[in-house]
Amino acid sequence: MSKAIDLVQRCTTMEDVRRQVNALDDVLVPLLVTRIGYMTQAARIKGDVNQVRDEARIEAIVQRVRERTEQEGGQPDVMEAVYRQLMEACIAYEHREFVRLRAGSRGPGSDQLAGEQA
Ligand SMILES: C=C(O[C@@H]1C=C(C(=O)O)C=C[C@H]1O)C(=O)O
């Protein structure tokens, strides 16, 4: 099985390195935009603001991502750090979305989100 780590090209200059990194960012950024977009979906579906941060889910993702990283020949500790930062930013955004979606709703007792018809 080919591993992601085997795709790393030998570079001779920093220009080479940065061209490769930019090309990967062109793939990564759209994927991250989509991932982050799911925070709006989560914010709409969750019933209580206290559900926005789910520690069990965070730890399950960390475990899963560490295993995938090892399979690909990468650095599990580095990936865990990346993912913990990513998830903190996602949680902060999800929290803002949770508030935004409910702003201007009809107050206590309403089960409608902003923009939803009766
Ligand atoms: C999207 C969720 O909300 C939060 C964001 C997570 C993420 O970025 O993957 C994971 C756990 C949650 O605290 C979720 O609960 O799955």
PDB file of N, CA and C and ligand atoms in Angstrom, residues 35 39 42 46 51-54 57-58 61 86-87 90-91 94, ligand 1:
ATOM      1  N   ARG A  35     -15.281  21.202   5.454  1.00  0.00           N
ATOM      2  CA  ARG A  35     -15.350  20.671   6.829  1.00  0.00           C
ATOM      3  C   ARG A  35     -15.922  21.721   7.778  1.00  0.00           C
ATOM      4  N   MET A  39     -20.014  22.891  10.423  1.00  0.00           N
ATOM      5  CA  MET A  39     -20.275  23.438  11.760  1.00  0.00           C
ATOM      6  C   MET A  39     -21.617  24.169  11.793  1.00  0.00           C
ATOM      7  N   ALA A  42     -24.133  21.457  12.181  1.00  0.00           N
ATOM      8  CA  ALA A  42     -24.139  20.987  13.576  1.00  0.00           C
ATOM      9  C   ALA A  42     -24.847  21.994  14.467  1.00  0.00           C
ATOM     10  N   LYS A  46     -28.012  20.749  16.711  1.00  0.00           N
ATOM     11  CA  LYS A  46     -27.886  20.581  18.166  1.00  0.00           C
ATOM     12  C   LYS A  46     -28.972  21.380  18.885  1.00  0.00           C
ATOM     13  N   GLN A  51     -24.194  21.463  24.020  1.00  0.00           N
ATOM     14  CA  GLN A  51     -23.802  20.328  23.163  1.00  0.00           C
ATOM     15  C   GLN A  51     -22.768  20.724  22.109  1.00  0.00           C
ATOM     16  N   VAL A  52     -22.506  22.029  21.976  1.00  0.00           N
ATOM     17  CA  VAL A  52     -21.580  22.469  20.915  1.00  0.00           C
ATOM     18  C   VAL A  52     -20.212  21.815  21.118  1.00  0.00           C
ATOM     19  N   ARG A  53     -19.697  21.852  22.330  1.00  0.00           N
ATOM     20  CA  ARG A  53     -18.430  21.159  22.616  1.00  0.00           C
ATOM     21  C   ARG A  53     -18.740  19.758  23.131  1.00  0.00           C
ATOM     22  N   ASP A  54     -18.302  18.755  22.401  1.00  0.00           N
ATOM     23  CA  ASP A  54     -18.542  17.356  22.788  1.00  0.00           C
ATOM     24  C   ASP A  54     -17.185  16.687  22.981  1.00  0.00           C
ATOM     25  N   ARG A  57     -16.535  13.178  21.490  1.00  0.00           N
ATOM     26  CA  ARG A  57     -16.335  13.223  20.032  1.00  0.00           C
ATOM     27  C   ARG A  57     -14.930  13.753  19.701  1.00  0.00           C
ATOM     28  N   ILE A  58     -14.487  14.775  20.417  1.00  0.00           N
ATOM     29  CA  ILE A  58     -13.140  15.325  20.184  1.00  0.00           C
ATOM     30  C   ILE A  58     -12.092  14.228  20.372  1.00  0.00           C
ATOM     31  N   ILE A  61     -12.157  11.633  17.592  1.00  0.00           N
ATOM     32  CA  ILE A  61     -11.529  12.140  16.360  1.00  0.00           C
ATOM     33  C   ILE A  61     -10.009  12.104  16.491  1.00  0.00           C
ATOM     34  N   LEU A  86      -7.550  22.884  15.095  1.00  0.00           N
ATOM     35  CA  LEU A  86      -8.641  22.963  14.107  1.00  0.00           C
ATOM     36  C   LEU A  86      -9.993  22.836  14.799  1.00  0.00           C
ATOM     37  N   MET A  87     -10.115  21.850  15.685  1.00  0.00           N
ATOM     38  CA  MET A  87     -11.406  21.627  16.350  1.00  0.00           C
ATOM     39  C   MET A  87     -11.751  22.772  17.298  1.00  0.00           C
ATOM     40  N   CYS A  90     -13.132  25.338  15.084  1.00  0.00           N
ATOM     41  CA  CYS A  90     -14.460  24.892  14.625  1.00  0.00           C
ATOM     42  C   CYS A  90     -15.505  25.080  15.713  1.00  0.00           C
ATOM     43  N   ILE A  91     -15.136  24.739  16.938  1.00  0.00           N
ATOM     44  CA  ILE A  91     -16.086  24.862  18.054  1.00  0.00           C
ATOM     45  C   ILE A  91     -16.442  26.336  18.282  1.00  0.00           C
ATOM     46  N   GLU A  94     -18.723  27.227  15.489  1.00  0.00           N
ATOM     47  CA  GLU A  94     -20.031  26.577  15.693  1.00  0.00           C
ATOM     48  C   GLU A  94     -20.829  27.326  16.758  1.00  0.00           C
TER      49      GLU A  94
HETATM   50  C1  LIG B   1     -19.166  19.101  14.817  1.00  0.00           C
HETATM   51  C2  LIG B   1     -19.251  18.856  16.119  1.00  0.00           C
HETATM   52  O1  LIG B   1     -19.050  19.875  17.058  1.00  0.00           O
HETATM   53  C3  LIG B   1     -17.748  20.127  17.589  1.00  0.00           C
HETATM   54  C4  LIG B   1     -16.712  20.175  16.525  1.00  0.00           C
HETATM   55  C5  LIG B   1     -15.957  19.067  16.213  1.00  0.00           C
HETATM   56  C6  LIG B   1     -15.123  19.011  14.980  1.00  0.00           C
HETATM   57  O2  LIG B   1     -14.554  20.051  14.572  1.00  0.00           O
HETATM   58  O3  LIG B   1     -15.035  17.914  14.382  1.00  0.00           O
HETATM   59  C7  LIG B   1     -15.983  17.951  17.061  1.00  0.00           C
HETATM   60  C8  LIG B   1     -16.679  17.937  18.222  1.00  0.00           C
HETATM   61  C9  LIG B   1     -17.570  19.053  18.652  1.00  0.00           C
HETATM   62  O4  LIG B   1     -17.200  19.604  19.846  1.00  0.00           O
HETATM   63  C10 LIG B   1     -19.625  17.530  16.654  1.00  0.00           C
HETATM   64  O5  LIG B   1     -20.080  17.474  17.808  1.00  0.00           O
HETATM   65  O6  LIG B   1     -19.463  16.524  15.932  1.00  0.00           O
END
